[in-house]
Amino acid sequence: MDIVTPVIERYAHEHTRSEPELLCELAEETRRTRSDHGMLTGRLEGRLLKLLVQLVQARRVLELGLFTGYSALSMAEGLAPGGELISCDIDPRAEQFALRYLARSPHGSKVTIRIGPALETMASLNGPFDLVFIDADKENYLNYYRAAIRLLRPGGLIAIDNTLWSGRVLAPADAADRTIDALNQEILLDQRVENVLLTVRDGLHLVRLRS
Ligand SMILES: C[S@@+](CC[C@H](N)C(=O)[O-])C[C@H]1O[C@@H](n2cnc3c(N)ncnc32)[C@H](O)[C@@H]1O
């Protein structure tokens, strides 16, 4: 199920300022060389993530799900000099791909990659973070949310991708569907936070920890 009709999606894409040329190149190589290129966040969400980093004036960002580095570099662009972004992934191929682009970007030095299961990496990190972007394996989304809250500063933001899951949250059929639906419900009932579930792309759940 398309969350937004393709023509509206295209219109929104065309009326959103373009990402830097390097990110276009990264996206193009990802589409050309990776059969799983559907995991790319892309222009609309990438520009939104950069904006969110700027709006919360983030100095420390944590990302779960590096893939080829598109969202990491988008968010790094929004970080002031001296800011840092830690990006987690389990796949060393993702690291090799992303490192080539980080090396060419003026924002690449802000990014540190941590390879391994994201939950283990999170357990080894000290907070607080200003923003956490969750975009790794869906079966762990509830665990990621609970761990992210512990690492977040009061007033900080969690952005969780794919929270409409192509509409499968309406009739959950497998573990991933059920976890995402349960997470959306848990957030709704969580008195520590304010939230809005945006219909951007595949659903982007924004969660602010009350200060
Ligand atoms: C949807 S992709 C991330 C897309 C990326 N944010 C972007 O904008 O291009 C999900 C990533 O999560 C990684 N992943 C899957 N399971 C993981 C785990 N347990 N710990 C850390 N990363 C994991 C995958 O290797 C994959 O690269």
mmCIF file of C-alpha atoms and ligand atoms in Angstrom:
data_model
loop_
_atom_site.group_PDB
_atom_site.id
_atom_site.type_symbol
_atom_site.label_atom_id
_atom_site.label_comp_id
_atom_site.label_asym_id
_atom_site.label_seq_id
_atom_site.Cartn_x
_atom_site.Cartn_y
_atom_site.Cartn_z
ATOM 1 C CA MET A 1 0.000 0.000 0.000
ATOM 2 C CA ASP A 2 1.327 3.466 -0.897
ATOM 3 C CA ILE A 3 0.937 5.717 2.158
ATOM 4 C CA VAL A 4 1.041 8.768 -0.112
ATOM 5 C CA THR A 5 -0.009 8.564 -3.772
ATOM 6 C CA PRO A 6 2.982 8.438 -6.163
ATOM 7 C CA VAL A 7 2.023 11.703 -7.901
ATOM 8 C CA ILE A 8 1.851 13.602 -4.603
ATOM 9 C CA GLU A 9 5.113 11.950 -3.496
ATOM 10 C CA ARG A 10 6.757 13.148 -6.731
ATOM 11 C CA TYR A 11 5.353 16.664 -6.303
ATOM 12 C CA ALA A 12 6.677 16.838 -2.726
ATOM 13 C CA HIS A 13 10.073 15.556 -3.940
ATOM 14 C CA GLU A 14 10.221 18.186 -6.687
ATOM 15 C CA HIS A 15 9.300 20.945 -4.250
ATOM 16 C CA THR A 16 11.846 20.003 -1.610
ATOM 17 C CA ARG A 17 15.291 21.528 -1.944
ATOM 18 C CA SER A 18 17.778 19.110 -3.426
ATOM 19 C CA GLU A 19 20.334 17.311 -1.294
ATOM 20 C CA PRO A 20 24.042 18.003 -2.020
ATOM 21 C CA GLU A 21 25.506 16.453 -5.184
ATOM 22 C CA LEU A 22 27.510 13.920 -3.114
ATOM 23 C CA LEU A 23 24.318 12.527 -1.576
ATOM 24 C CA CYS A 24 22.711 12.268 -5.049
ATOM 25 C CA GLU A 25 25.756 10.266 -6.123
ATOM 26 C CA LEU A 26 25.525 8.047 -3.023
ATOM 27 C CA ALA A 27 21.840 7.385 -3.702
ATOM 28 C CA GLU A 28 22.522 6.668 -7.381
ATOM 29 C CA GLU A 29 25.297 4.162 -6.579
ATOM 30 C CA THR A 30 23.098 2.522 -3.942
ATOM 31 C CA ARG A 31 20.254 2.087 -6.483
ATOM 32 C CA ARG A 32 22.653 0.789 -9.143
ATOM 33 C CA THR A 33 24.594 -1.680 -6.983
ATOM 34 C CA ARG A 34 22.308 -2.799 -4.141
ATOM 35 C CA SER A 35 19.202 -4.909 -4.692
ATOM 36 C CA ASP A 36 17.959 -3.762 -1.258
ATOM 37 C CA HIS A 37 18.100 -0.074 -2.273
ATOM 38 C CA GLY A 38 14.469 0.382 -1.127
ATOM 39 C CA MET A 39 15.946 0.886 2.370
ATOM 40 C CA LEU A 40 17.330 4.324 1.373
ATOM 41 C CA THR A 41 15.580 7.182 3.134
ATOM 42 C CA GLY A 42 15.951 9.572 0.168
ATOM 43 C CA ARG A 43 15.497 13.299 -0.352
ATOM 44 C CA LEU A 44 12.198 14.005 1.425
ATOM 45 C CA GLU A 45 13.053 12.212 4.645
ATOM 46 C CA GLY A 46 16.751 13.087 4.495
ATOM 47 C CA ARG A 47 16.012 16.815 4.266
ATOM 48 C CA LEU A 48 13.466 16.459 7.097
ATOM 49 C CA LEU A 49 16.026 14.693 9.309
ATOM 50 C CA LYS A 50 18.565 17.447 8.655
ATOM 51 C CA LEU A 51 15.950 20.043 9.593
ATOM 52 C CA LEU A 52 15.075 18.197 12.808
ATOM 53 C CA VAL A 53 18.744 18.065 13.822
ATOM 54 C CA GLN A 54 18.919 21.828 13.283
ATOM 55 C CA LEU A 55 15.629 22.516 15.112
ATOM 56 C CA VAL A 56 16.661 20.645 18.267
ATOM 57 C CA GLN A 57 20.132 22.191 17.930
ATOM 58 C CA ALA A 58 21.535 18.717 18.341
ATOM 59 C CA ARG A 59 25.155 18.235 19.271
ATOM 60 C CA ARG A 60 24.942 14.451 19.706
ATOM 61 C CA VAL A 61 22.910 12.209 17.392
ATOM 62 C CA LEU A 62 22.544 8.427 17.499
ATOM 63 C CA GLU A 63 21.420 6.497 14.423
ATOM 64 C CA LEU A 64 20.349 2.841 14.331
ATOM 65 C CA GLY A 65 20.673 1.631 10.716
ATOM 66 C CA LEU A 66 23.500 3.181 8.675
ATOM 67 C CA PHE A 67 23.032 1.207 5.421
ATOM 68 C CA THR A 68 24.961 3.142 2.738
ATOM 69 C CA GLY A 69 25.100 6.331 4.809
ATOM 70 C CA TYR A 70 22.391 8.503 3.243
ATOM 71 C CA SER A 71 20.524 9.459 6.448
ATOM 72 C CA ALA A 72 23.760 9.676 8.475
ATOM 73 C CA LEU A 73 25.259 12.223 6.080
ATOM 74 C CA SER A 74 21.946 14.098 5.845
ATOM 75 C CA MET A 75 21.810 14.503 9.630
ATOM 76 C CA ALA A 76 25.544 15.258 9.919
ATOM 77 C CA GLU A 77 24.928 18.208 7.566
ATOM 78 C CA GLY A 78 22.570 19.688 10.201
ATOM 79 C CA LEU A 79 25.079 19.299 13.045
ATOM 80 C CA ALA A 80 27.121 22.325 14.049
ATOM 81 C CA PRO A 81 30.925 21.950 13.852
ATOM 82 C CA GLY A 82 32.040 19.846 16.815
ATOM 83 C CA GLY A 83 28.774 17.882 16.796
ATOM 84 C CA GLU A 84 28.899 14.088 16.579
ATOM 85 C CA LEU A 85 26.764 11.353 15.109
ATOM 86 C CA ILE A 86 27.202 7.701 16.056
ATOM 87 C CA SER A 87 25.704 5.343 13.489
ATOM 88 C CA CYS A 88 25.127 1.648 14.210
ATOM 89 C CA ASP A 89 24.863 -1.191 11.723
ATOM 90 C CA ILE A 90 25.431 -4.917 11.803
ATOM 91 C CA ASP A 91 26.701 -5.175 8.224
ATOM 92 C CA PRO A 92 30.418 -4.497 7.540
ATOM 93 C CA ARG A 93 29.572 -4.005 3.825
ATOM 94 C CA ALA A 94 27.443 -1.036 4.853
ATOM 95 C CA GLU A 95 30.428 0.427 6.660
ATOM 96 C CA GLN A 96 32.727 -0.022 3.643
ATOM 97 C CA PHE A 97 30.217 1.665 1.337
ATOM 98 C CA ALA A 98 29.467 4.573 3.677
ATOM 99 C CA LEU A 99 33.129 5.219 4.549
ATOM 100 C CA ARG A 100 33.929 6.085 0.897
ATOM 101 C CA TYR A 101 31.332 8.864 0.986
ATOM 102 C CA LEU A 102 32.135 10.045 4.515
ATOM 103 C CA ALA A 103 35.740 10.546 3.376
ATOM 104 C CA ARG A 104 34.579 12.893 0.600
ATOM 105 C CA SER A 105 32.067 14.881 2.666
ATOM 106 C CA PRO A 106 32.852 18.048 4.657
ATOM 107 C CA HIS A 107 30.578 16.523 7.350
ATOM 108 C CA GLY A 108 32.081 13.022 7.318
ATOM 109 C CA SER A 109 34.409 13.645 10.270
ATOM 110 C CA LYS A 110 31.358 14.135 12.528
ATOM 111 C CA VAL A 111 30.272 10.510 11.932
ATOM 112 C CA THR A 112 31.514 7.458 13.859
ATOM 113 C CA ILE A 113 30.368 4.013 12.722
ATOM 114 C CA ARG A 114 29.819 1.207 15.235
ATOM 115 C CA ILE A 115 29.480 -2.264 13.720
ATOM 116 C CA GLY A 116 27.577 -4.896 15.730
ATOM 117 C CA PRO A 117 24.040 -5.543 16.994
ATOM 118 C CA ALA A 118 22.619 -2.085 17.725
ATOM 119 C CA LEU A 119 21.223 -3.109 21.126
ATOM 120 C CA GLU A 120 24.703 -4.153 22.271
ATOM 121 C CA THR A 121 26.201 -0.923 20.965
ATOM 122 C CA MET A 122 23.504 1.109 22.730
ATOM 123 C CA ALA A 123 24.260 -0.672 26.007
ATOM 124 C CA SER A 124 27.887 0.449 25.699
ATOM 125 C CA LEU A 125 27.076 4.135 25.060
ATOM 126 C CA ASN A 126 26.807 6.992 27.502
ATOM 127 C CA GLY A 127 24.055 9.552 27.009
ATOM 128 C CA PRO A 128 22.689 12.016 26.725
ATOM 129 C CA PHE A 129 21.863 12.267 23.017
ATOM 130 C CA ASP A 130 19.768 15.107 21.591
ATOM 131 C CA LEU A 131 18.246 13.044 18.789
ATOM 132 C CA VAL A 132 17.968 9.317 18.059
ATOM 133 C CA PHE A 133 16.944 8.061 14.614
ATOM 134 C CA ILE A 134 15.674 4.460 14.617
ATOM 135 C CA ASP A 135 15.822 2.714 11.233
ATOM 136 C CA ALA A 136 17.266 -0.789 11.811
ATOM 137 C CA ASP A 137 15.604 -4.247 12.107
ATOM 138 C CA LYS A 138 11.901 -3.862 12.837
ATOM 139 C CA GLU A 139 11.639 -6.856 15.215
ATOM 140 C CA ASN A 140 13.729 -4.884 17.730
ATOM 141 C CA TYR A 141 11.831 -1.603 17.450
ATOM 142 C CA LEU A 142 10.287 -1.826 20.939
ATOM 143 C CA ASN A 143 13.701 -2.625 22.439
ATOM 144 C CA TYR A 144 15.281 0.234 20.497
ATOM 145 C CA TYR A 145 12.637 2.705 21.675
ATOM 146 C CA ARG A 146 13.060 1.717 25.333
ATOM 147 C CA ALA A 147 16.863 1.906 25.107
ATOM 148 C CA ALA A 148 16.703 5.215 23.199
ATOM 149 C CA ILE A 149 14.543 6.861 25.868
ATOM 150 C CA ARG A 150 17.216 6.009 28.445
ATOM 151 C CA LEU A 151 19.915 7.669 26.313
ATOM 152 C CA LEU A 152 17.906 10.788 25.435
ATOM 153 C CA ARG A 153 18.130 14.181 27.136
ATOM 154 C CA PRO A 154 14.899 15.749 28.421
ATOM 155 C CA GLY A 155 13.469 17.730 25.479
ATOM 156 C CA GLY A 156 15.293 15.442 23.040
ATOM 157 C CA LEU A 157 13.710 13.797 20.011
ATOM 158 C CA ILE A 158 13.368 10.237 18.754
ATOM 159 C CA ALA A 159 12.454 9.797 15.063
ATOM 160 C CA ILE A 160 11.353 6.280 14.116
ATOM 161 C CA ASP A 161 11.129 5.277 10.455
ATOM 162 C CA ASN A 162 8.678 2.872 8.773
ATOM 163 C CA THR A 163 6.085 3.156 11.530
ATOM 164 C CA LEU A 164 3.194 2.740 9.067
ATOM 165 C CA TRP A 165 5.021 -0.212 7.471
ATOM 166 C CA SER A 166 3.292 0.061 4.088
ATOM 167 C CA GLY A 167 -0.071 -0.090 5.884
ATOM 168 C CA ARG A 168 0.605 -3.484 7.474
ATOM 169 C CA VAL A 169 0.057 -1.961 10.952
ATOM 170 C CA LEU A 170 -3.671 -2.014 10.076
ATOM 171 C CA ALA A 171 -3.730 -5.834 10.011
ATOM 172 C CA PRO A 172 -0.522 -7.128 11.616
ATOM 173 C CA ALA A 173 0.366 -10.570 10.280
ATOM 174 C CA ASP A 174 3.968 -11.258 11.283
ATOM 175 C CA ALA A 175 6.436 -10.371 14.055
ATOM 176 C CA ALA A 176 7.638 -7.146 12.435
ATOM 177 C CA ASP A 177 4.060 -5.926 11.789
ATOM 178 C CA ARG A 178 3.043 -6.691 15.383
ATOM 179 C CA THR A 179 6.138 -5.040 16.880
ATOM 180 C CA ILE A 180 5.665 -1.809 14.954
ATOM 181 C CA ASP A 181 1.971 -1.678 15.857
ATOM 182 C CA ALA A 182 2.790 -2.405 19.532
ATOM 183 C CA LEU A 183 5.439 0.323 19.514
ATOM 184 C CA ASN A 184 3.035 2.927 18.106
ATOM 185 C CA GLN A 185 0.565 1.949 20.860
ATOM 186 C CA GLU A 186 3.231 2.050 23.597
ATOM 187 C CA ILE A 187 4.319 5.535 22.514
ATOM 188 C CA LEU A 188 0.710 6.746 22.525
ATOM 189 C CA LEU A 189 0.303 5.625 26.152
ATOM 190 C CA ASP A 190 3.752 6.741 27.321
ATOM 191 C CA GLN A 191 3.161 9.729 29.626
ATOM 192 C CA ARG A 192 6.833 10.752 29.474
ATOM 193 C CA VAL A 193 6.556 11.831 25.837
ATOM 194 C CA GLU A 194 4.642 13.881 23.263
ATOM 195 C CA ASN A 195 4.279 12.359 19.797
ATOM 196 C CA VAL A 196 3.043 12.703 16.252
ATOM 197 C CA LEU A 197 2.978 9.909 13.678
ATOM 198 C CA LEU A 198 3.701 11.595 10.351
ATOM 199 C CA THR A 199 2.547 10.089 7.052
ATOM 200 C CA VAL A 200 5.873 11.005 5.472
ATOM 201 C CA ARG A 201 7.107 8.207 3.189
ATOM 202 C CA ASP A 202 6.463 4.933 5.107
ATOM 203 C CA GLY A 203 5.515 6.701 8.347
ATOM 204 C CA LEU A 204 7.868 8.681 10.574
ATOM 205 C CA HIS A 205 6.987 8.679 14.276
ATOM 206 C CA LEU A 206 8.317 11.748 16.099
ATOM 207 C CA VAL A 207 8.591 11.414 19.876
ATOM 208 C CA ARG A 208 9.741 14.207 22.193
ATOM 209 C CA LEU A 209 10.788 13.395 25.753
ATOM 210 C CA ARG A 210 9.147 15.959 28.030
ATOM 211 C CA SER A 211 11.574 18.295 29.781
HETATM 212 C C1 LIG B 1 16.536 0.508 6.459
HETATM 213 S S1 LIG B 1 18.256 0.240 6.508
HETATM 214 C C2 LIG B 1 18.852 1.812 7.061
HETATM 215 C C3 LIG B 1 18.720 2.869 5.985
HETATM 216 C C4 LIG B 1 19.511 4.137 6.266
HETATM 217 N N1 LIG B 1 19.044 4.802 7.466
HETATM 218 C C5 LIG B 1 19.450 5.066 5.069
HETATM 219 O O1 LIG B 1 18.907 6.168 5.152
HETATM 220 O O2 LIG B 1 19.924 4.692 4.001
HETATM 221 C C6 LIG B 1 18.422 -0.796 7.897
HETATM 222 C C7 LIG B 1 19.858 -1.141 8.290
HETATM 223 O O3 LIG B 1 19.803 -1.771 9.577
HETATM 224 C C8 LIG B 1 20.838 -2.714 9.653
HETATM 225 N N2 LIG B 1 20.543 -3.688 10.725
HETATM 226 C C9 LIG B 1 19.721 -4.768 10.684
HETATM 227 N N3 LIG B 1 19.718 -5.411 11.866
HETATM 228 C C10 LIG B 1 20.554 -4.720 12.678
HETATM 229 C C11 LIG B 1 20.964 -4.873 14.031
HETATM 230 N N4 LIG B 1 20.506 -5.866 14.804
HETATM 231 N N5 LIG B 1 21.824 -3.975 14.544
HETATM 232 C C12 LIG B 1 22.294 -2.944 13.791
HETATM 233 N N6 LIG B 1 21.929 -2.746 12.498
HETATM 234 C C13 LIG B 1 21.084 -3.614 11.952
HETATM 235 C C14 LIG B 1 20.894 -3.329 8.255
HETATM 236 O O4 LIG B 1 22.171 -3.917 8.026
HETATM 237 C C15 LIG B 1 20.578 -2.130 7.359
HETATM 238 O O5 LIG B 1 21.750 -1.550 6.844
#
